[in-house]
XYZ file of C-alpha atoms in Angstrom:
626
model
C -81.730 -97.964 -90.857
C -81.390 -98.720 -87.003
C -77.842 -100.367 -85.964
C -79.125 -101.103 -82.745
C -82.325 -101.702 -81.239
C -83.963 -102.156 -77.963
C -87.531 -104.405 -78.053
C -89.302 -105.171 -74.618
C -86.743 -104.310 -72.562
C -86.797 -105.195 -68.966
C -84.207 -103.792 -66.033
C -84.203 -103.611 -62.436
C -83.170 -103.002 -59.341
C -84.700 -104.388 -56.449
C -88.282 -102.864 -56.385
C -87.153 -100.254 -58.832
C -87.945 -100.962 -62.707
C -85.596 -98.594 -64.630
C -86.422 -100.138 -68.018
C -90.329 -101.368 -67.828
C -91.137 -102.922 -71.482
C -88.837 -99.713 -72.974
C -88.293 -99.491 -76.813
C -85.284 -97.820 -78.222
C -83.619 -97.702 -81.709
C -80.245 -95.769 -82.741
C -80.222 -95.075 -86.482
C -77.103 -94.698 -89.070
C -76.054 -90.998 -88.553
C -78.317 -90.049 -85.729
C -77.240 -87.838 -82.784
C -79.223 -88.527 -79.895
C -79.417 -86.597 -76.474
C -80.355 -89.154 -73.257
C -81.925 -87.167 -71.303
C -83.799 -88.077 -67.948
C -84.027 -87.482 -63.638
C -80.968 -89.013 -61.828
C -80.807 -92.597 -60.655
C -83.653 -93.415 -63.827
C -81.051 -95.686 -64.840
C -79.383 -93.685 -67.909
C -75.692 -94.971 -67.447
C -76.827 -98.398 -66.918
C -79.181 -98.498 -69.967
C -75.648 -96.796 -72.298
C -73.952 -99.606 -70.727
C -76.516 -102.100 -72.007
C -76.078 -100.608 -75.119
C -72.125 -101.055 -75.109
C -72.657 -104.518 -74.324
C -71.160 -104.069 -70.645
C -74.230 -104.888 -68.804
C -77.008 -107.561 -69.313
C -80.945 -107.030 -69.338
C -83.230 -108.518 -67.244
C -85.372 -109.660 -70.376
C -86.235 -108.070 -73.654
C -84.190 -108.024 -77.238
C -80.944 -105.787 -77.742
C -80.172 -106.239 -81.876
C -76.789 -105.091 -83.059
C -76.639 -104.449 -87.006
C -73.683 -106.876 -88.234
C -70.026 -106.143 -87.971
C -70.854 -102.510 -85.762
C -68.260 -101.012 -83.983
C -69.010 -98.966 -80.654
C -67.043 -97.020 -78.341
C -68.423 -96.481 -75.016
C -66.908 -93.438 -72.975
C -67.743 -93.471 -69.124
C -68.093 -90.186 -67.143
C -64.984 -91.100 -65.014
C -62.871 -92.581 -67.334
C -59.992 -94.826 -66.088
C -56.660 -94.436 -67.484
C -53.429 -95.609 -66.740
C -51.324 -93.265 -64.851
C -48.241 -94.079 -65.672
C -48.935 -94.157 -69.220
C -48.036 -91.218 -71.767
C -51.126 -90.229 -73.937
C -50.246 -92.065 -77.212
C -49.961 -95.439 -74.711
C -53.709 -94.829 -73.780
C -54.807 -93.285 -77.044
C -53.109 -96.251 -78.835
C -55.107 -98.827 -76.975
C -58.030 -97.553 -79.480
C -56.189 -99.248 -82.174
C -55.280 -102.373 -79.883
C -56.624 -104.883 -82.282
C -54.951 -103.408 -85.246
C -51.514 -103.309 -83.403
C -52.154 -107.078 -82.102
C -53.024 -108.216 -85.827
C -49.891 -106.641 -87.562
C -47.643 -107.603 -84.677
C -48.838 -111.245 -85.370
C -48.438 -110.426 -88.921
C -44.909 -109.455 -88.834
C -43.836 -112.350 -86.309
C -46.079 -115.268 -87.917
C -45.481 -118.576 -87.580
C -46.058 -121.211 -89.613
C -49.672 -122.526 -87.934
C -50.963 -118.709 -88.499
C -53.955 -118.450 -91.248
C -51.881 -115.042 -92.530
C -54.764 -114.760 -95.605
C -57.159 -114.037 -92.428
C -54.813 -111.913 -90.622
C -54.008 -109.685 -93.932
C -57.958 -109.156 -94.661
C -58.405 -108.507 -90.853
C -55.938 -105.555 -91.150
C -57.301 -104.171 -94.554
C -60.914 -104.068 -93.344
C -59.908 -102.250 -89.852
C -57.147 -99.720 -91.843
C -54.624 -101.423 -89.478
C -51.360 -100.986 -91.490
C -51.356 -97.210 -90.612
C -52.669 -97.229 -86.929
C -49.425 -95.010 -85.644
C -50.354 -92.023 -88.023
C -54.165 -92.423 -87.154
C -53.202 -92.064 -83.084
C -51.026 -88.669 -83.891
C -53.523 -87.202 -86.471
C -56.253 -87.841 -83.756
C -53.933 -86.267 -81.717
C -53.151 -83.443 -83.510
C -56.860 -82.871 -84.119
C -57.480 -82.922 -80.588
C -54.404 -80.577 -79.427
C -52.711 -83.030 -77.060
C -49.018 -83.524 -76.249
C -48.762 -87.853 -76.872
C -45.528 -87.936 -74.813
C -46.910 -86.482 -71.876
C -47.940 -88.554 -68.603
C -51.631 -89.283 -67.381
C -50.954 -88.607 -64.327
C -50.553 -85.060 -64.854
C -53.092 -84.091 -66.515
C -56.170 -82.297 -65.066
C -59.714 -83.635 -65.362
C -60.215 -81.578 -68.717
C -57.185 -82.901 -70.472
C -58.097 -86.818 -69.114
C -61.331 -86.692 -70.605
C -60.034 -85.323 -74.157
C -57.617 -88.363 -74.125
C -59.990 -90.685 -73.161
C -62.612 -89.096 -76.253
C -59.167 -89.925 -78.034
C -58.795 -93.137 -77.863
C -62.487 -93.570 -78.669
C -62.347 -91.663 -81.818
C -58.840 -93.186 -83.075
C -60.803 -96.849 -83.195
C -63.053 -94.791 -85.460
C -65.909 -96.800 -84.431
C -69.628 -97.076 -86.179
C -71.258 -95.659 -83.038
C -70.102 -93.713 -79.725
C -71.944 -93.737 -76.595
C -70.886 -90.866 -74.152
C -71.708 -90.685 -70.713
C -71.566 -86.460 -69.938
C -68.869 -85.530 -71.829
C -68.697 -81.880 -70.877
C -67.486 -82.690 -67.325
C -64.169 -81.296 -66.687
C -64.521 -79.354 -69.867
C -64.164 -75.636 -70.080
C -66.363 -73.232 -72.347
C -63.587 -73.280 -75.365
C -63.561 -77.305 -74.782
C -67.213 -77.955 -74.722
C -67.365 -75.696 -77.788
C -64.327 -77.794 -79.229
C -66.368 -80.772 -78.361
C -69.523 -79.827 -80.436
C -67.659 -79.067 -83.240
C -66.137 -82.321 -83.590
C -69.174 -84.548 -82.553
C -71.492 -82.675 -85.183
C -68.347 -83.616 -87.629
C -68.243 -87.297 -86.725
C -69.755 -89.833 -89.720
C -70.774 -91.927 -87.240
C -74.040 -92.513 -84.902
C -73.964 -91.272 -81.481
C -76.222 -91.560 -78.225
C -74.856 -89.015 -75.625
C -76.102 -88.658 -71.559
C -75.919 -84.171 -70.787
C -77.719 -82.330 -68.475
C -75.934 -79.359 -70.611
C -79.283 -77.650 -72.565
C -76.738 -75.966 -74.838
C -74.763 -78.250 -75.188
C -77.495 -80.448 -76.624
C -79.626 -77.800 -78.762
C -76.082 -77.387 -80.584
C -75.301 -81.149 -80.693
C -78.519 -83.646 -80.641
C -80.943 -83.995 -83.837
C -82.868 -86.073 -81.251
C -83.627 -86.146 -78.185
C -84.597 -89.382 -75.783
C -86.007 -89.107 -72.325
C -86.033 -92.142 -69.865
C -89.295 -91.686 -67.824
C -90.534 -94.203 -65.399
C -88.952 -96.413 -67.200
C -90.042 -95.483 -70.537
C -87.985 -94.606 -73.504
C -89.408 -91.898 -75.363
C -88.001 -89.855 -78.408
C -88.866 -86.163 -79.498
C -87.429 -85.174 -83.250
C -84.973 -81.671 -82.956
C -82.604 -80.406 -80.360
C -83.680 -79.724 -76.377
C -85.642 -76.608 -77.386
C -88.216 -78.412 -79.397
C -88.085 -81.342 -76.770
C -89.305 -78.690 -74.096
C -92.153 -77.624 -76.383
C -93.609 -80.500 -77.145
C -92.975 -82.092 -73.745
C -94.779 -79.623 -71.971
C -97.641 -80.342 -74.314
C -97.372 -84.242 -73.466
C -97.445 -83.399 -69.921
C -100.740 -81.991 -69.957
C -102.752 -84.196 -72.064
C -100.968 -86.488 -69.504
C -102.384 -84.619 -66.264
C -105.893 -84.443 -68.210
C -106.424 -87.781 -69.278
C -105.178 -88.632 -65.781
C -107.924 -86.778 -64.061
C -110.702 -87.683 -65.695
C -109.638 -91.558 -65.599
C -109.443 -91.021 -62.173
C -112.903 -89.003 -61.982
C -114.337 -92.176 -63.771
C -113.175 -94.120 -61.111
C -114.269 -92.642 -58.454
C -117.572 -92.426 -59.960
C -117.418 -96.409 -60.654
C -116.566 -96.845 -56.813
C -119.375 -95.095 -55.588
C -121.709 -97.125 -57.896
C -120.164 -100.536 -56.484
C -120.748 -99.541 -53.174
C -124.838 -98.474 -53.283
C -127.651 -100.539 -51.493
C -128.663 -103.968 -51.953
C -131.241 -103.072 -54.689
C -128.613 -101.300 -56.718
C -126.477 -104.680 -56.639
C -128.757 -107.204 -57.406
C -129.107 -105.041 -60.961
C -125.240 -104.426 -61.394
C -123.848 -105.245 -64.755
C -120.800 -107.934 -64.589
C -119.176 -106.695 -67.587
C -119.091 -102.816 -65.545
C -117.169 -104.979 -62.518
C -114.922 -106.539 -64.440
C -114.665 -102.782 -65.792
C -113.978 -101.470 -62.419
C -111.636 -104.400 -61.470
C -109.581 -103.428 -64.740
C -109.931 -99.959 -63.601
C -108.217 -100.712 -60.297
C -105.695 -102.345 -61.325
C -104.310 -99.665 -64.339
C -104.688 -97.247 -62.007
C -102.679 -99.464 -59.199
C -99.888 -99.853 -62.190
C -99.952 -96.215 -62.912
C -96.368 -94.842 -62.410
C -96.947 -90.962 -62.066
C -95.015 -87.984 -62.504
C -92.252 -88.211 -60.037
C -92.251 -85.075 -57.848
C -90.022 -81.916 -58.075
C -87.300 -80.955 -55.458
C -88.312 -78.665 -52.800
C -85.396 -76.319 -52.468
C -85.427 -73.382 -49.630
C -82.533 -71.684 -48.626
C -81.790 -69.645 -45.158
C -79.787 -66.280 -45.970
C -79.556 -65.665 -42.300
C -78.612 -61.990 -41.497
C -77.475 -59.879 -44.147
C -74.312 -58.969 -45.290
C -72.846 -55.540 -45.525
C -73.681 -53.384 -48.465
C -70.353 -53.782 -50.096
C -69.123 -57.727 -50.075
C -65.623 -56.880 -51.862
C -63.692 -53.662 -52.994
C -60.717 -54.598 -55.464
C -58.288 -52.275 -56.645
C -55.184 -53.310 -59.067
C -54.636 -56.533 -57.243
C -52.028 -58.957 -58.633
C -51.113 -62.415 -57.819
C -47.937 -64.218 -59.441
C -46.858 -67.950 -59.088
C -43.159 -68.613 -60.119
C -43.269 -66.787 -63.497
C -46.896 -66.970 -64.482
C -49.016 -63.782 -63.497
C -52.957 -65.346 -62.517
C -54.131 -62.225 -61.815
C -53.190 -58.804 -63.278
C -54.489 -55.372 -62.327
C -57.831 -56.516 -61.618
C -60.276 -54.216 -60.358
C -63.934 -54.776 -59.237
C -66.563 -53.798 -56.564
C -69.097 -57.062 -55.571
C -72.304 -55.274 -53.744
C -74.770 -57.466 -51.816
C -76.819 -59.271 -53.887
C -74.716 -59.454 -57.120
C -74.873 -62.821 -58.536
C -71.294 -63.195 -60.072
C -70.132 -65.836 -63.232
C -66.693 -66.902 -63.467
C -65.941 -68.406 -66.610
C -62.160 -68.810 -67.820
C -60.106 -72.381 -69.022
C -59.204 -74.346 -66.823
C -56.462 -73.705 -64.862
C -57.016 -69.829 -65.551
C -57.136 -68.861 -62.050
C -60.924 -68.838 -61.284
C -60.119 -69.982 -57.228
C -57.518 -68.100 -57.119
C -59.529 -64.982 -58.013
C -62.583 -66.182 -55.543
C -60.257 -66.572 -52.520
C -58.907 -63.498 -53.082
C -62.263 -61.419 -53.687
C -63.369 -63.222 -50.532
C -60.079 -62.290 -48.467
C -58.961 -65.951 -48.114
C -55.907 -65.237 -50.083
C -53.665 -62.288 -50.126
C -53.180 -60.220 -53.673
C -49.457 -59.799 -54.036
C -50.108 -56.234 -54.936
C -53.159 -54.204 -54.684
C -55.602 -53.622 -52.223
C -59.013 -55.765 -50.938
C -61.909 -54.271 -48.863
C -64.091 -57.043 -47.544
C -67.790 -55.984 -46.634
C -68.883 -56.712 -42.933
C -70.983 -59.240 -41.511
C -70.259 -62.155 -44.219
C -71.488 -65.789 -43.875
C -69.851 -67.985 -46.247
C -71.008 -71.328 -47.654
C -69.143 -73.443 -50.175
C -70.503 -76.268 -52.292
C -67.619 -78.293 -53.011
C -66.869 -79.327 -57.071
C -65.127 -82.702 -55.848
C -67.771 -83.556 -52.727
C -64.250 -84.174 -51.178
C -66.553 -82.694 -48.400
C -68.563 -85.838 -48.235
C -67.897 -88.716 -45.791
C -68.567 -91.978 -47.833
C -69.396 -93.956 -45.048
C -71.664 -91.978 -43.587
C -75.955 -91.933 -43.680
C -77.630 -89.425 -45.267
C -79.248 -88.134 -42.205
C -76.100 -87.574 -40.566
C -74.878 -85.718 -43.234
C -77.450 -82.924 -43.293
C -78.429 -82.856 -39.505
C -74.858 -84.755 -37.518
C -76.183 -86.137 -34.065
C -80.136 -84.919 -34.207
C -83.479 -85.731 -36.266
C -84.037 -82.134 -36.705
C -82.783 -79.146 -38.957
C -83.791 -75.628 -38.806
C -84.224 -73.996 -42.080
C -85.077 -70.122 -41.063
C -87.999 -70.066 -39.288
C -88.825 -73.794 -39.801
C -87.882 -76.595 -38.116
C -88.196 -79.921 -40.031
C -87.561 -83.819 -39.214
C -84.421 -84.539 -41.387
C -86.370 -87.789 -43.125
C -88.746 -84.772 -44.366
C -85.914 -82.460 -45.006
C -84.263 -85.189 -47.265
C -87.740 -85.975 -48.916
C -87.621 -82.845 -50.021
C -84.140 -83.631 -52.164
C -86.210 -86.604 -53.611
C -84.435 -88.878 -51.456
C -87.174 -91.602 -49.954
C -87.477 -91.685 -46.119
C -85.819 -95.203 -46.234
C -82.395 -94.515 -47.738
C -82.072 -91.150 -44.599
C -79.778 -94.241 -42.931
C -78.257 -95.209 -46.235
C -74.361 -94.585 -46.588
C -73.214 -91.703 -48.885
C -71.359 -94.513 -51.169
C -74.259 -95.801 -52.135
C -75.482 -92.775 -54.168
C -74.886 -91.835 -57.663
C -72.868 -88.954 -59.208
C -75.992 -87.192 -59.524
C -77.672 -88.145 -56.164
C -74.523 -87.045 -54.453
C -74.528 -83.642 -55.652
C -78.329 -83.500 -55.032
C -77.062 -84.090 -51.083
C -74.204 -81.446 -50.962
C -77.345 -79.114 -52.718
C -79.287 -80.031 -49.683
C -76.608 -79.493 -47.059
C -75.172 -76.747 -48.458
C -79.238 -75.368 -48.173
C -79.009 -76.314 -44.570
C -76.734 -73.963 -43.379
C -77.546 -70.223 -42.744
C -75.538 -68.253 -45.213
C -75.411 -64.341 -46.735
C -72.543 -65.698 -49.214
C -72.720 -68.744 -51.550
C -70.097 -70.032 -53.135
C -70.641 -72.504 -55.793
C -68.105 -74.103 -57.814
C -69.802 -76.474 -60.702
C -72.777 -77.177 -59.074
C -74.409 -78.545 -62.082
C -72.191 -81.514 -63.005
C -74.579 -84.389 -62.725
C -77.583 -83.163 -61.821
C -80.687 -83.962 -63.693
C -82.546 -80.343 -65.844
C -85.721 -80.477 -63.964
C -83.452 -80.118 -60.706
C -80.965 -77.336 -62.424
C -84.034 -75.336 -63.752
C -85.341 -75.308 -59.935
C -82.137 -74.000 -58.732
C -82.014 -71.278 -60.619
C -85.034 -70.450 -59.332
C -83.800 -70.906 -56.029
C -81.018 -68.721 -56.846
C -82.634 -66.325 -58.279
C -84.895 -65.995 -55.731
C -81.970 -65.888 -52.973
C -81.133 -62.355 -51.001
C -77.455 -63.126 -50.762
C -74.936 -62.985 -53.154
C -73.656 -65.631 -55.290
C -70.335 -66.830 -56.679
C -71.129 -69.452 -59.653
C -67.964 -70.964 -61.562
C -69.525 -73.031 -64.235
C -69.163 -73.931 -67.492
C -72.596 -74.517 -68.173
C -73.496 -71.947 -70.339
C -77.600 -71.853 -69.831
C -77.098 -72.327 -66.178
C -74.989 -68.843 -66.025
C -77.326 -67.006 -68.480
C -79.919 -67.640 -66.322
C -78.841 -66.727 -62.743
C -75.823 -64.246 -62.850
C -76.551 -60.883 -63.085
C -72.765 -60.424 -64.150
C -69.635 -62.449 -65.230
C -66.063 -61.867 -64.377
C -63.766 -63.347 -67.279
C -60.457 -64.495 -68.094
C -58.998 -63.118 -71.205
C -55.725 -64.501 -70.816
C -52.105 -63.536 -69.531
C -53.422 -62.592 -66.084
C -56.228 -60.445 -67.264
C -59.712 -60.084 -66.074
C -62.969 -58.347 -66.908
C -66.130 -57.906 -65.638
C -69.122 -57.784 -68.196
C -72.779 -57.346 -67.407
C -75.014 -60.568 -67.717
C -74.599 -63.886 -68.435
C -72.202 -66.016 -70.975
C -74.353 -64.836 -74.166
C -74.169 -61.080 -73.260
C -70.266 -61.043 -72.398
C -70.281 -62.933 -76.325
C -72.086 -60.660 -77.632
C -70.710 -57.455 -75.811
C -67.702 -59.129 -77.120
C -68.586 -59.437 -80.388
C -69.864 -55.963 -80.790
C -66.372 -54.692 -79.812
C -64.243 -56.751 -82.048
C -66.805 -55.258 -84.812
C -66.597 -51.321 -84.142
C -63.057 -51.590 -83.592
C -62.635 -53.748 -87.384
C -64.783 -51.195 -88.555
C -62.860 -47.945 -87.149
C -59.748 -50.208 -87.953
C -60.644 -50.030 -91.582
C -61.180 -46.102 -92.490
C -58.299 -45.077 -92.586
C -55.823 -45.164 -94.931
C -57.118 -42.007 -96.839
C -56.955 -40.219 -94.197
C -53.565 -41.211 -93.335
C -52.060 -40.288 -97.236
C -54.610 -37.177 -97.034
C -52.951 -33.610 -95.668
C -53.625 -33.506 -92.235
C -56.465 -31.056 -91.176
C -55.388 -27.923 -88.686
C -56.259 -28.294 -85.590
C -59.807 -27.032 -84.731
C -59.585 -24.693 -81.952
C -59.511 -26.173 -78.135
C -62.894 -24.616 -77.126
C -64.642 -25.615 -79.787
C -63.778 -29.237 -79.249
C -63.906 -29.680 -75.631
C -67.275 -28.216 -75.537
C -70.584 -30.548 -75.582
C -73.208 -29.820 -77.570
C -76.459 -30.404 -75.452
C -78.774 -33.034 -76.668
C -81.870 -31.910 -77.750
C -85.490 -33.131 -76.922
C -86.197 -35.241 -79.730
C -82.268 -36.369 -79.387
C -82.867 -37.465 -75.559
C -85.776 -39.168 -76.054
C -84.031 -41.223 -78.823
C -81.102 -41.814 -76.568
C -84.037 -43.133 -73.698
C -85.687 -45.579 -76.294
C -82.547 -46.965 -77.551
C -82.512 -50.002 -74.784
C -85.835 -51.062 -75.072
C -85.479 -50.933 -78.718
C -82.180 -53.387 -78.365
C -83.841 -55.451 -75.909
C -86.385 -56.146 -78.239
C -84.437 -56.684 -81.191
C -82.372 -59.465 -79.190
C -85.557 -61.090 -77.834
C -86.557 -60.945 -81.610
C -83.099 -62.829 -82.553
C -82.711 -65.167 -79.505
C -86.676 -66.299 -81.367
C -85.354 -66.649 -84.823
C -82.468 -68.611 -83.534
C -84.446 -71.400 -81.658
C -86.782 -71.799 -84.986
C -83.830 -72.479 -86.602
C -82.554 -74.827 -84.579
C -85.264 -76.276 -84.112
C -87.399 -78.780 -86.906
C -90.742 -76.731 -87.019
C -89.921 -74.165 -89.805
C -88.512 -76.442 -91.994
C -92.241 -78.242 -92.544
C -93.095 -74.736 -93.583
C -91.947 -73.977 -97.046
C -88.615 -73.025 -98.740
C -90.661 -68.939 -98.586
C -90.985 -69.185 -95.080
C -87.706 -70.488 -94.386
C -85.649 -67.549 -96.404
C -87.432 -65.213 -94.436
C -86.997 -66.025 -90.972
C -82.730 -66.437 -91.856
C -82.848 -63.257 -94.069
C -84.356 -61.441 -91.203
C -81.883 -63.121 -88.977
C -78.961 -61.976 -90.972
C -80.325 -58.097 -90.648
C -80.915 -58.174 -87.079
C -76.967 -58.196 -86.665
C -76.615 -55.272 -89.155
C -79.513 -53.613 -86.753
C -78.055 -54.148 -83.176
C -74.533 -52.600 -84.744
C -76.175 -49.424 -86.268
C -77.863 -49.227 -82.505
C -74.905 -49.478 -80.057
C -73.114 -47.023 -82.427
C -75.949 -44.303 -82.383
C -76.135 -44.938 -78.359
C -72.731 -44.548 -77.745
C -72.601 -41.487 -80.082
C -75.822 -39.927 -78.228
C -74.368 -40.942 -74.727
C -71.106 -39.523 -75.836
C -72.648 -36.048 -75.690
C-alpha cells in the first residue's frame, strides 16, 4: 500500500523540466535509493515529497495521519544548543501538548489534548530522546558547535528518528560519515519499521541499504526492483533497446523526409494520412529528450616525478597528549595510488602532510622524491570564490586553457564538465553541491600535476561522473592520494590503502577497502585458530629441544611443491571472483525467482568458499615459509 504518491507531476525551472509528467509511489516498508545526474532536480523533488516545496502541476497524495521526517544534506542546527536541545525538537509537539497539559486552563479541550499525547507516545518523550541517544552513541550535554561534520549529521538523523516518524526522506546521508559510521548507518536504516526514500551516490552504500532503486532521468521517474547491482543490469539493458529503437525511428524518418521532398509527380500521389505521419514524426522526435552526454575528463601529469615520492621511517607526531601518528613506516613509489581510510578525526591530513613533507614528524625521518608537482582538490571548495564565473575559475584573465598538448577555448573546456556554454559567465553561487565539485574536478584537471591529492572527491557527485573518474584515475601516470570513505570508489582506483587502527597506529595493506577487510579478516582467523590449540600442549611435558641445525635448516621445495606454491594466487583470485559473484546474486532479486534448490546452493557454496580461501592462505604461507 503506497503512503505517498506522485501522479502527473510537473516541475521546472526556467527552460529546464526536472519533473516532465513523472510518476512516483513510496510503499509501507519500502527502502528506496534516488538515484540520478546532478542538478536533475533530486533534492527538490525529496523536498516536494516533505511538503517543503510546491509542484508546478500534477497530484502529490499523502496516506492519512503519515508522519515524515525530512533530513537535508547540510543540516542546520543551533549552535549554541547541547544535543538533547536539538534532538528534543523531534518530540516538539509532544513536549508542547503535555506542557499545555500540565498548565491547562480552563478554555483548554484537555479530552483532545490527553488523546493527542496517547496517540504520539508523548508522556515519555525525555526517555525516547536519551534511548535514541544512547542508540546512536552521542554525548546529549555536549554543544553543537563543537561537533565535527560527522557527529552534526548523527544528531540531526537523531532528532529525525526520536519523532519516530512513518517515513524518512534523506538527502546523502553518508556525508561527513566515516567507514564505521556509514556502516553504523546501514545497520540502523535496514532496522527502521518505517518507509524510507534516500538520495546516495554511495553504490555500497545502497546495494546494502535500498530494496529499490529510483532513477530521475530527463525528468522521468523510473523504478528498478533490488539494490544498485541489479539496477546496473537491467539499466544497461534499457539503454540499449533505448539506443535501438532510437535509431531506427530516426532511420524511418529520414526515409519519410526524403519521400516528402521527391518531384512533382511523386506529390500529386502522396498519401495525407503518411504527412500527417511525418508531421507526428517531427514533432516526437523534436520532443525527444536524449541521453544526456558523459563528462569528458583529461588530465595533464606534466613531467614526472622522481621514482621514489616518499621514504618514511618510524615517524611520530604527538598533539598535547594524544599520539596521531606512531612508528609509521612506508615507502610511496611513483605511480602508487594510495587509500586513506581511518574515523574521523584519526589523523588522515596529518599523515598526508607529513608523507608529502608539509609537516614535520616529531620523530623519525622523511625522504621526499624529486621533481614533485602537487595538486589538491579541496573537501570544503573553501578554494572556490562564490562570486566568481565559471570561466574565470578554470582559466583567470584568458579564454584559453592548455591541457598537455591541447589548447582549448574555456566555454569548450567547461562543456566538457557538462556545464552549457551559457552558464561559463555564471557565478560559482549559483551551482549545486554537486555542480560545484564537478568545477573543482575540472580545475583541479587544469593544472599540470605529477601528484594528486584528493580529499573526498566523491561527496556529491552523480555515479555516471564517479565511474568516469576512476577511469580517469586509473588511467593517470602520477600518483594519487584518495581519502574517502566511499568504499566502491577506493576498491576501484587504489592500488593500496594506508589505515588507522587506532592509538596512533598505521598500516599499509595491499588493495582497496574489501582486500584490507578481508586481509583483515583472514588474520583475526589464523590467529583464533592458533589461539585455540593449545592447552594440551601447555599441561603436556614439554618436548626436548630438537637440535639447532636441524631446525634452522630449510628444506627445499620440491617440483611438484613449487609449482603448487606458483598456482596458489590464481587459484585465490579465482575463488574470490567466484565469491564477490555469489554475493551480488544474493543481494540481488534474480535467484530468488529460481527455486528454494537453487537458492541453497548458491549460499551453501558461499558458506564453503570461506572455509576454501582459509585452507589456501595457510598452505601458501606454509609453502612460502620454506
Amino acid at each position: 500500500m503506497a503512503v505517498l504518491s506522485l501522479t502527473n507531476a510537473h516541475l521546472a525551472y526556467g527552460h529546464v523540466a526536472l519533473l516532465d509528467a513523472a510518476n512516483f509511489a513510496l510503499e509501507t516498508g519500502e527502502r528506496v535509493g534516488l538515484i540520478g545526474r546532478n542538478g536533475t532536480g533530486k533534492s527538490s523533488l525529496l523536498k516536494i515529497l516533505a511538503g517543503m516545496e510546491k509542484l508546478d502541476d500534477g497530484l502529490l497524495q499523502v496516506q492519512q495521519g503519515l508522519t515524515s521526517v525530512y533530513v537535508p544534506q547540510e543540516p542546520e542546527l543551533r549552535p549554541e544548543a547541547t544535543i538533547f536541545d536539538v534532538v528534543s525538537e523531534g518530540v516538539a509537539e509532544a513536549k508542547a501538548l503535555r506542557e499545555r497539559y500540565e498548565l491547562h486552563d480552563e478554555n483548554d479541550d484537555l479530552d483532545w489534548v490527553l488523546e493527542r499525547i496517547e496517540h504520539i507516545s508523548g508522556w515519555n518523550w525525555e526517555q525516547r530522546v536519551d534511548e535514541t541517544l544512547h542508540r546512536l552513541d552521542l554525548d546529549g550535554s555536549r554543544v553543537i558547535g563543537s561537533l565535527s561534520g560527522g557527529l552534526k549529521k548523527r544528531v540531526a538523523l537523531a532528532r529525525a528518528l526520536v519523532a519516530q516518524p512513518d517515513v524518512l526522506l534523506l538527502d546523502e546521508p553518508t556525508n561527513h560519515l566515516d567507514l564505521d559510521a556509514i556502516t553504523w548507518l546501514e545497520g540502523l536504516l535496514n532496522d527502521f519499521k518505517g518507509s524510507l526514500l534516500l538520495i546516495t551516490h554511495d553504490r555500497s552504500f545502497l546495494d546494502n541499504v535500498a530494496n529499490r532503486i529510483v532513477e530521475l532521468d530527463r525528468g522521468q521517474l523510473r523504478g528498478y526492483p533490488g539494490n544498485f547491482a541489479a539496477f546496473q543490469a537491467a539499466k544497461q539493458y534499457e539503454l540499449e533497446n533505448e539506443a535501438l529503437a532510437n535509431a531506427r525511428f530516426d532511420k524511418l524518418l529520414a526515409q519519410e523526409e526524403v519521400w516528402i521532398r521527391k518531384g512533382v509527380e511523386a506529390r500529386r500521389t502522396r498519401s495525407v494520412a503518411r504527412i500527417q505521419r511525418l508531421e507526428a514524426m517531427r514533432q516526437a522526435h523534436a520532443a525527444r529528450r536524449d541521453v544526456q552526454g558523459k563528462v569528458r575528463l583529461d588530465i595533464d601529469t606534466g613531467g614526472s616525478s622522481g621514482k621514489i615520492v616518499a621514504e618514511l621511517e618510524k615517524v611520530s607526531k604527538v598533539y598535547g597528549e594524544r599520539t596521531i601518528v606512531r612508528e609509521f613506516t612506508g615507502t610511496i613509489l611513483r605511480g602508487d595510488k594510495v587509500g586513506l581510510v581511518g574515523p574521523n578525526g584519526a589523523g588522515k591530513t596529518t599523515l598526508l602532510k607529513m608523507i608529502l613533507g608539509e609537516l614535520a614528524p616529531d620523530s623519525g625521518t622523511v625522504r621526499l622524491g624529486t621533481k614533485m608537482t602537487v595538486a589538491y582538490f579541496d573537501q570544503m571548495r573553501d578554494a572556490l570564490d562564490l562570486d566568481a564565473t565559471l570561466a574565470d575559475t578554470i582559466s583567470p584573465g584568458s579564454e584559453w586553457i592548455e591541457i598537455g598538448s591541447q589548447r582549448k577555448h574555456v566555454k569548450s573546456y567547461l562543456g566538457d564538465f557538462l556545464f552549457s556554454p551559457a552558464r561559463a559567465d555564471s557565478p560559482v553561487r549559483t551551482l549545486s553541491g554537486g555542480e560545484r565539485n564537478r568545477l573543482l574536478l575540472a580545475r583541479l584537471f587544469a593544472r599540470p600535476a605529477n601528484v594528486l591529492v584528493l580529499d573526498e572527491p566523491t561527496n556529491d557527485l552523480d555515479i555516471e561522473t564517479l565511474e568516469l573518474l576512476e577511469e580517469l584515475l586509473d588511467e593517470y601516470d602520477g600518483t594519487v592520494f584518495l581519502v574517502s570513505h566511499d568504499r566502491r570508489f577506493l576498491d576501484n582506483v587504489v592500488t593500496s590503502t594506508i589505515v588507522s587502527e587506532g592509538d596512533g597506529r598505521w598500516r599499509e595493506y595491499e588493495g582497496g577497502v574489501e582486500d584490507w577487510l578481508t586481509q583483515s579478516r583472514r588474520a583475526a582467523a589464523l590467529a583464533a585458530k592458533a589461539g585455540s590449540a593449545p592447552a594440551a600442549a601447555k599441561t603436556a611435558t614439554a618436548p626436548a629441544p630438537a637440535p639447532a641445525p636441524v631446525v634452522a635448516a630449510k628444506k627445499k621445495l620440491s617440483y611438484k611443491e613449487q609449482r603448487e606454491l606458483d598456482e596458489l594466487p590464481q587459484k585465490i583470485a579465482a575463488l574470490e571472483t567466484e565469491q564477490k559473484h555469489l554475493n551480488a546474486l544474493l543481494e540481488g532479486t534474480e535467484l530468488y525467482g529460481q527455486g528454494a534448490a537453487r537458492i541453497a546452493e548458491v549460499t551453501e557454496r558461499a558458506g564453503a568458499i570461506d572455509e576454501e580461501l582459509l585452507g589456501l592462505m595457510e598452505r601458501w604461507e606454509a609453502l612460502d615459509a620454506r
